[in-house]
């Protein structure tokens, strides 16, 4: 039925039962593998489209470990940017009832593949997959999930109008980084004590660095685990976050992140490093704040037009010491 509906959509609602292409698709025996269709689809998508969507195929071993560590025995589970269904298939291995599994993605073809993947996994059950072709940040409203696992888009390009709406929907997000919006979406969609990736007001259980995993992508891959809600009044007072970097493993008090300027998560600074920094700041000292002036260079794009050796109306002095003498901008 799923393939038939798909064929109807791409053939202008006309279908011939005896059409050789339709028969080929309906009778095609898929190769052994969990997401063969997804692998093929990812291989034919241009790098430009992957970049604009912020979409890259999730390594199977990381997907499986995240689901294994966090999935609950009951309740709904979600991947809000599911692609072809890597996380959904891992969830399916732990969930008997397919109606507990939800997925959303903006890529229509990826959603079709994810739906087929889930139907094939639960081939002996009669159901309609809860996998939707939507912009989850703007249109998905389902709540009360016990577990959310995802590889959210990062660096995705938003239209100007969409950014305006996103700022209204997610006022706590100060950047336009797509990853940040999905953090907020996950927080909103989780039930109390639900498990997900890093959330702004949750207990952070694990931060693990995998280094650079994706071809032509220079940013490292980080796994972030968190739990919404807390037992104590102060969610971070006694919570320690486990850090895994290469072969090193250590814990950092979560309150350290809260106390840092701009809440910077200095996860590569272990206890030994932090003790050195604390020792430096305990030593009597003063800073350059209020005692120095700082300036960055100005990139004019046309120095011969904007830079002058003679002071003129509207110009300001930009240097007291320069190989060319005193200059004005």
PDB file of C-alpha atoms in Angstrom, residues 32 45 49 51 60 120 122 158 172 195 200 210 213 234 250 256 328:
ATOM      1  CA  UNK A  32      19.904  -7.766   3.152  1.00  0.00           C
ATOM      2  CA  UNK A  45      22.296  13.452  -2.832  1.00  0.00           C
ATOM      3  CA  UNK A  49      22.011  19.722  -0.722  1.00  0.00           C
ATOM      4  CA  UNK A  51      25.128  21.120   3.367  1.00  0.00           C
ATOM      5  CA  UNK A  60      25.284   2.930  12.896  1.00  0.00           C
ATOM      6  CA  UNK A 120       9.371  -3.814   6.460  1.00  0.00           C
ATOM      7  CA  UNK A 122       7.117  -4.761  11.381  1.00  0.00           C
ATOM      8  CA  UNK A 158      17.035  29.056   6.850  1.00  0.00           C
ATOM      9  CA  UNK A 172      15.250  31.464  24.349  1.00  0.00           C
ATOM     10  CA  UNK A 195      15.625  11.149  27.876  1.00  0.00           C
ATOM     11  CA  UNK A 200      19.152  23.618  28.345  1.00  0.00           C
ATOM     12  CA  UNK A 210      33.983  11.252  18.374  1.00  0.00           C
ATOM     13  CA  UNK A 213      33.374  11.499  11.319  1.00  0.00           C
ATOM     14  CA  UNK A 234      18.337  22.444  42.061  1.00  0.00           C
ATOM     15  CA  UNK A 250      36.392  11.977  33.543  1.00  0.00           C
ATOM     16  CA  UNK A 256      30.737  24.583  36.446  1.00  0.00           C
ATOM     17  CA  UNK A 328      42.836  58.668   8.608  1.00  0.00           C
TER      18      UNK A 328
END
